[in-house]
mmCIF file with all atom_site columns, C-alpha atoms in Angstrom:
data_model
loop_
_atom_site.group_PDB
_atom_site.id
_atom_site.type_symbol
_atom_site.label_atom_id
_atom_site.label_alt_id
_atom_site.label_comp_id
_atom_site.label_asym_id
_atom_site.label_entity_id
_atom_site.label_seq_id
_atom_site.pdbx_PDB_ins_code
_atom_site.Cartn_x
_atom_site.Cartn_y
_atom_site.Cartn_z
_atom_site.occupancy
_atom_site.B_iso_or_equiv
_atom_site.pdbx_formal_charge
_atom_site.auth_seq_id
_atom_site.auth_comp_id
_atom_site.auth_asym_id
_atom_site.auth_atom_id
_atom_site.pdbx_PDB_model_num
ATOM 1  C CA . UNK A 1 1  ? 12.708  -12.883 16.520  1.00 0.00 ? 1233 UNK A CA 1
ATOM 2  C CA . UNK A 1 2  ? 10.008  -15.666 15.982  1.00 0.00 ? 1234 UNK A CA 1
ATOM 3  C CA . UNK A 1 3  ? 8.793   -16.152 12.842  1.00 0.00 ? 1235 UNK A CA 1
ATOM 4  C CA . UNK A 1 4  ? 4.981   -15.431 14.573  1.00 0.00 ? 1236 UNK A CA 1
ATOM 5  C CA . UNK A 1 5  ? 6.242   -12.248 15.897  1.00 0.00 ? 1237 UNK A CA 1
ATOM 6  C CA . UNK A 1 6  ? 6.734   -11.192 12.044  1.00 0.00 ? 1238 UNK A CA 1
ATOM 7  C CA . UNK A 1 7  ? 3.611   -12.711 10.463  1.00 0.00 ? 1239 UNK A CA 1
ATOM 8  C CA . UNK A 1 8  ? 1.480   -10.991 13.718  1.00 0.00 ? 1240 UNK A CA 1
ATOM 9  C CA . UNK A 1 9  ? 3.124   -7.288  12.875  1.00 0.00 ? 1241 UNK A CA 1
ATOM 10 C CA . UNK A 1 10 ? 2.533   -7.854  9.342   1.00 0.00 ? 1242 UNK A CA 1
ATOM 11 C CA . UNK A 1 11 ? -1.067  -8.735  10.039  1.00 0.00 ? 1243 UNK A CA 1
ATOM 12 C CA . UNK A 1 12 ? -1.132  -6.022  11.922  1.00 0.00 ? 1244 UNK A CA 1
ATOM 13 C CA . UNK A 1 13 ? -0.193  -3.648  8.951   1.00 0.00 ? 1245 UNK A CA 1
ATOM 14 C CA . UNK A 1 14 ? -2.068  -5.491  6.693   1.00 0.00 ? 1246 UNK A CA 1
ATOM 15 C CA . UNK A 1 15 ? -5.200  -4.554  8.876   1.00 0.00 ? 1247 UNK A CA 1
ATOM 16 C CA . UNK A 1 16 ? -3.938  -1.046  8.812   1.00 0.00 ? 1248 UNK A CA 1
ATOM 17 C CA . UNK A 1 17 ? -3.649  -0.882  5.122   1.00 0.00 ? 1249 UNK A CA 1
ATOM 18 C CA . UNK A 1 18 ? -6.887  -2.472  4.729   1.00 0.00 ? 1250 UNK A CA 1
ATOM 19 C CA . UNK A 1 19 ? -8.617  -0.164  6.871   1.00 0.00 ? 1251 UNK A CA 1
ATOM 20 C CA . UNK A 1 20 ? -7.911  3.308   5.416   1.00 0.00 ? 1252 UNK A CA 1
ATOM 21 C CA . UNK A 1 21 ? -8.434  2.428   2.430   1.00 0.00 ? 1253 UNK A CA 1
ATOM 22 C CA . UNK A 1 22 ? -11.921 1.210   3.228   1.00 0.00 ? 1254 UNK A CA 1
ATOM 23 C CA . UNK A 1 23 ? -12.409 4.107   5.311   1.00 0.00 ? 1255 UNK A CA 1
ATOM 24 C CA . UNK A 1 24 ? -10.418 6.660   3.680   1.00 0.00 ? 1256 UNK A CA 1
ATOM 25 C CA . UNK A 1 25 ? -11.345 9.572   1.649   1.00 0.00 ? 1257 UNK A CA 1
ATOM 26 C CA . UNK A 1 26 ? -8.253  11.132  0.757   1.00 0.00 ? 1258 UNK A CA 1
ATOM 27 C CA . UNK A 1 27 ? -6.275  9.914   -2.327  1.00 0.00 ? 1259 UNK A CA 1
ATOM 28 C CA . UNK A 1 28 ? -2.886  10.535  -0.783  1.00 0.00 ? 1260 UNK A CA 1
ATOM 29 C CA . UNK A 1 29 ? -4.230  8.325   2.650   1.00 0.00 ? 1261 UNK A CA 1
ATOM 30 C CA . UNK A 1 30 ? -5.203  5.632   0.336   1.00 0.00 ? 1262 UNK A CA 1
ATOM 31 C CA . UNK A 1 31 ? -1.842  5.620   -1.280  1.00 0.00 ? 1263 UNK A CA 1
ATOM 32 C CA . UNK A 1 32 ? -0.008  5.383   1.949   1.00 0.00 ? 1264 UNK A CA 1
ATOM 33 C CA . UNK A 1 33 ? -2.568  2.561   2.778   1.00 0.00 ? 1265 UNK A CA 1
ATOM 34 C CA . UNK A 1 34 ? -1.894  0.680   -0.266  1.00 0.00 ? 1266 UNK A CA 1
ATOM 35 C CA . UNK A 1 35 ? 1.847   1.184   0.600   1.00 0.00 ? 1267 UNK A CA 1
ATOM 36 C CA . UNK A 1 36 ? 1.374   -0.414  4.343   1.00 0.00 ? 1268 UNK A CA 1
ATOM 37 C CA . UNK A 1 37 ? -0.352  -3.124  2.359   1.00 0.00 ? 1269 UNK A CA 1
ATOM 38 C CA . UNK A 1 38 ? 2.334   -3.790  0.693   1.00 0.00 ? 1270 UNK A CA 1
ATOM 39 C CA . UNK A 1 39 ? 5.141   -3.156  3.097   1.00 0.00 ? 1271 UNK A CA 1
ATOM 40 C CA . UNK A 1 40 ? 2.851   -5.795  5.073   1.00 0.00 ? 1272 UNK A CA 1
ATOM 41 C CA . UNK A 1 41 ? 3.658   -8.316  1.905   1.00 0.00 ? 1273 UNK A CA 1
ATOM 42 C CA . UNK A 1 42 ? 7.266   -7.588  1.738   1.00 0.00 ? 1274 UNK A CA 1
ATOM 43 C CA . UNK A 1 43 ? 7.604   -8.640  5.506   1.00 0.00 ? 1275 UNK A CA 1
ATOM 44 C CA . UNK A 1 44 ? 5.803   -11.946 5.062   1.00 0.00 ? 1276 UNK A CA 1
ATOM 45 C CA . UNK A 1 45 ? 8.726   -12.564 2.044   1.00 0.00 ? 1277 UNK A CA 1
ATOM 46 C CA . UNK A 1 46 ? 11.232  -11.690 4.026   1.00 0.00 ? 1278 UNK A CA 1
ATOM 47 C CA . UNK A 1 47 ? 10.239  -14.035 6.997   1.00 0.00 ? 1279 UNK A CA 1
ATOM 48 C CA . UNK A 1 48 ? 9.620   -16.926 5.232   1.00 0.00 ? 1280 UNK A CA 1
ATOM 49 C CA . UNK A 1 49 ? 12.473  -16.443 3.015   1.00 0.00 ? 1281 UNK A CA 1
ATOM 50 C CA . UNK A 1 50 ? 15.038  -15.957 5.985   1.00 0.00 ? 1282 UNK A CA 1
ATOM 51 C CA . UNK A 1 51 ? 13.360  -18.914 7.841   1.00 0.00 ? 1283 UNK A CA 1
ATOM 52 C CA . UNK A 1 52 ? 14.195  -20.977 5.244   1.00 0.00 ? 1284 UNK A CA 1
ATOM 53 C CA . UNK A 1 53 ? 17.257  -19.937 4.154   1.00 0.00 ? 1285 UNK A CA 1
ATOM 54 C CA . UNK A 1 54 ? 16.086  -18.764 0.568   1.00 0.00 ? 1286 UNK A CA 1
ATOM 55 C CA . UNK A 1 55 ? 17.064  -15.747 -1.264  1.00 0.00 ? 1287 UNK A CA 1
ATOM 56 C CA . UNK A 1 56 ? 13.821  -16.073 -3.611  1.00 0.00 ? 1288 UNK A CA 1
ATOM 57 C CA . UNK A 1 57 ? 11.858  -14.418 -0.971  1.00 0.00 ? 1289 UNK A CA 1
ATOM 58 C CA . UNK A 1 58 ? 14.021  -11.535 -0.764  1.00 0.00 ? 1290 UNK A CA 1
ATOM 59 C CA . UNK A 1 59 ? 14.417  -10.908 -4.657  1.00 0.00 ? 1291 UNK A CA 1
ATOM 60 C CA . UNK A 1 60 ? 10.754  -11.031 -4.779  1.00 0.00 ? 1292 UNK A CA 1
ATOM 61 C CA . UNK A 1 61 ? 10.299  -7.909  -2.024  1.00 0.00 ? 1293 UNK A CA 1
ATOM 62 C CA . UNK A 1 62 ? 12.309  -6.008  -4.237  1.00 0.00 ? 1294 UNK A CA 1
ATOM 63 C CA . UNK A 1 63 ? 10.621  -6.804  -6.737  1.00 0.00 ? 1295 UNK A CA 1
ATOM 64 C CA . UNK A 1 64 ? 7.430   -5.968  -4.589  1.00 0.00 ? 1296 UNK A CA 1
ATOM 65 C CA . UNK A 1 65 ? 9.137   -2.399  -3.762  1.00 0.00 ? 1297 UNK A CA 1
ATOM 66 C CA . UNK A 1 66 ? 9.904   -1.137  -7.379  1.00 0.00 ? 1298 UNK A CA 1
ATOM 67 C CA . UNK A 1 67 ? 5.829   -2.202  -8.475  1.00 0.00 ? 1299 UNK A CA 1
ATOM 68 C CA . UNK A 1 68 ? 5.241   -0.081  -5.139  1.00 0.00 ? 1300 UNK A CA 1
ATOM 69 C CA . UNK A 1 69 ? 7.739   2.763   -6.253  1.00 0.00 ? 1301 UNK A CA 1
ATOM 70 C CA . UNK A 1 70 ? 5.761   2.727   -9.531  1.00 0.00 ? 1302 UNK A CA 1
ATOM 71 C CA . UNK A 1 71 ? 2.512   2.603   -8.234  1.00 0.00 ? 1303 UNK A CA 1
ATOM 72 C CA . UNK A 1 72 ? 3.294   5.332   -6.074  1.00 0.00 ? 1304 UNK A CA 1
ATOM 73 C CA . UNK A 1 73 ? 4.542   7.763   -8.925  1.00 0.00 ? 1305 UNK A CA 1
ATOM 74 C CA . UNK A 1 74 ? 1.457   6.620   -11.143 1.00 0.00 ? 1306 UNK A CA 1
ATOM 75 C CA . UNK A 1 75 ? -0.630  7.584   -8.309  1.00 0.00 ? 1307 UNK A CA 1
ATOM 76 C CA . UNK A 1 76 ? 0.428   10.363  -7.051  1.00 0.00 ? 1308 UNK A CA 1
ATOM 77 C CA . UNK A 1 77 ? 0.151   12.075  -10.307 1.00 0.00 ? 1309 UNK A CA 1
ATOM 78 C CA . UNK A 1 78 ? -3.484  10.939  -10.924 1.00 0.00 ? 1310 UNK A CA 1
ATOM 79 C CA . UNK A 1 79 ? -4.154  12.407  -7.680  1.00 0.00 ? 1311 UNK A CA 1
ATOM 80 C CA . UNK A 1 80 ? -2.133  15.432  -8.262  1.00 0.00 ? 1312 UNK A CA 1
ATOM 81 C CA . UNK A 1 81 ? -4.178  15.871  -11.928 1.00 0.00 ? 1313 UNK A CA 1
ATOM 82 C CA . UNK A 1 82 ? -7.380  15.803  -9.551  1.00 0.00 ? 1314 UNK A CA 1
ATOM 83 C CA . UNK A 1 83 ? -6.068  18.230  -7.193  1.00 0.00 ? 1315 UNK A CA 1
ATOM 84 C CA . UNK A 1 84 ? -5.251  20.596  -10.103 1.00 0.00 ? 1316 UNK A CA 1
ATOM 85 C CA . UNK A 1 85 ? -8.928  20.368  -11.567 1.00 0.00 ? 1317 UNK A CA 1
ATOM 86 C CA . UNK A 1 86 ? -11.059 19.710  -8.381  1.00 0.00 ? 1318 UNK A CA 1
ATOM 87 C CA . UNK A 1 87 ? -9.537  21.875  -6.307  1.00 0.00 ? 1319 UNK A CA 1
ATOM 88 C CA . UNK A 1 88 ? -9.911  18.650  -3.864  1.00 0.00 ? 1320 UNK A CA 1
ATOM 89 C CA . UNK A 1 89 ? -8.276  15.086  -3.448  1.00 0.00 ? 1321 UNK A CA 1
ATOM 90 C CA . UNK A 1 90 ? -11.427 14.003  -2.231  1.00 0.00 ? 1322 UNK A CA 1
ATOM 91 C CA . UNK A 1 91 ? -12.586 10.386  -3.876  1.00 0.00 ? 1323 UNK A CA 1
ATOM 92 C CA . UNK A 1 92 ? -15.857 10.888  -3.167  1.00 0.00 ? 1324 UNK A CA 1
ATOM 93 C CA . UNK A 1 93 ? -16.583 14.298  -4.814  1.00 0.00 ? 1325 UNK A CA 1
ATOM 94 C CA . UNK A 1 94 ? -15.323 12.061  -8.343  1.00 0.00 ? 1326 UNK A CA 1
ATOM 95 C CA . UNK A 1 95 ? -18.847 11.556  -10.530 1.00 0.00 ? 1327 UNK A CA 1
ATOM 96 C CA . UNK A 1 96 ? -16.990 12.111  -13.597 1.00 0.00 ? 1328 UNK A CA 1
ATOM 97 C CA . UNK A 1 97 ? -16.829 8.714   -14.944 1.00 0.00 ? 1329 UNK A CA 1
ATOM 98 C CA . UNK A 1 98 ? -20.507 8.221   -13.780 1.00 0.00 ? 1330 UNK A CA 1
ATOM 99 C CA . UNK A 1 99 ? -22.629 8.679   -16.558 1.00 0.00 ? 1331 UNK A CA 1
#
């Protein structure tokens, strides 16, 4: 594969990522956004890295994919914590930092 053929289908999830969580609602679909986002990241690494015969790239995607791991567990319990007070997961029904 072509080194374009990797940057367009990580544009392409990038866009995806980008979009839902603009448009999104739900916590859980803005997690799995933020994940494409990042999956989109880890493919640009990987590319570049292979193209030029660096492993640098590569250690940083795994790098990129625990941070994600994290991010995911840290999130998922905020939005579980919401869920078991709101009775919702919706972002927009969330005033209670407003003052």
């Amino acid at each position: 594969m072509l080194l374009n053929q990797f940057l367009l289908l990580s544009a392409i999830l990038f866009s995806i990522g980008v979009y839902g969580v603009i448009a999104r609602r739900n916590g859980v679909a803005i997690l799995m956004s933020i994940e494409l986002i990042l999956n989109a990241v880890n493919i640009n690494l990987i590319a570049f890295a292979a193209m030029q015969g660096d492993l640098a790239g590569q250690v940083f995607a795994l790098f990129v994919i625990a941070i994600a791991a994290a991010e995911v567990g840290v999130g998922l319990a905020i939005v579980l914590a919401i869920y078991r007070n709101r009775k919702s997961v919706d972002l927009d029904e969330l005033d209670v930092m407003k003052g």
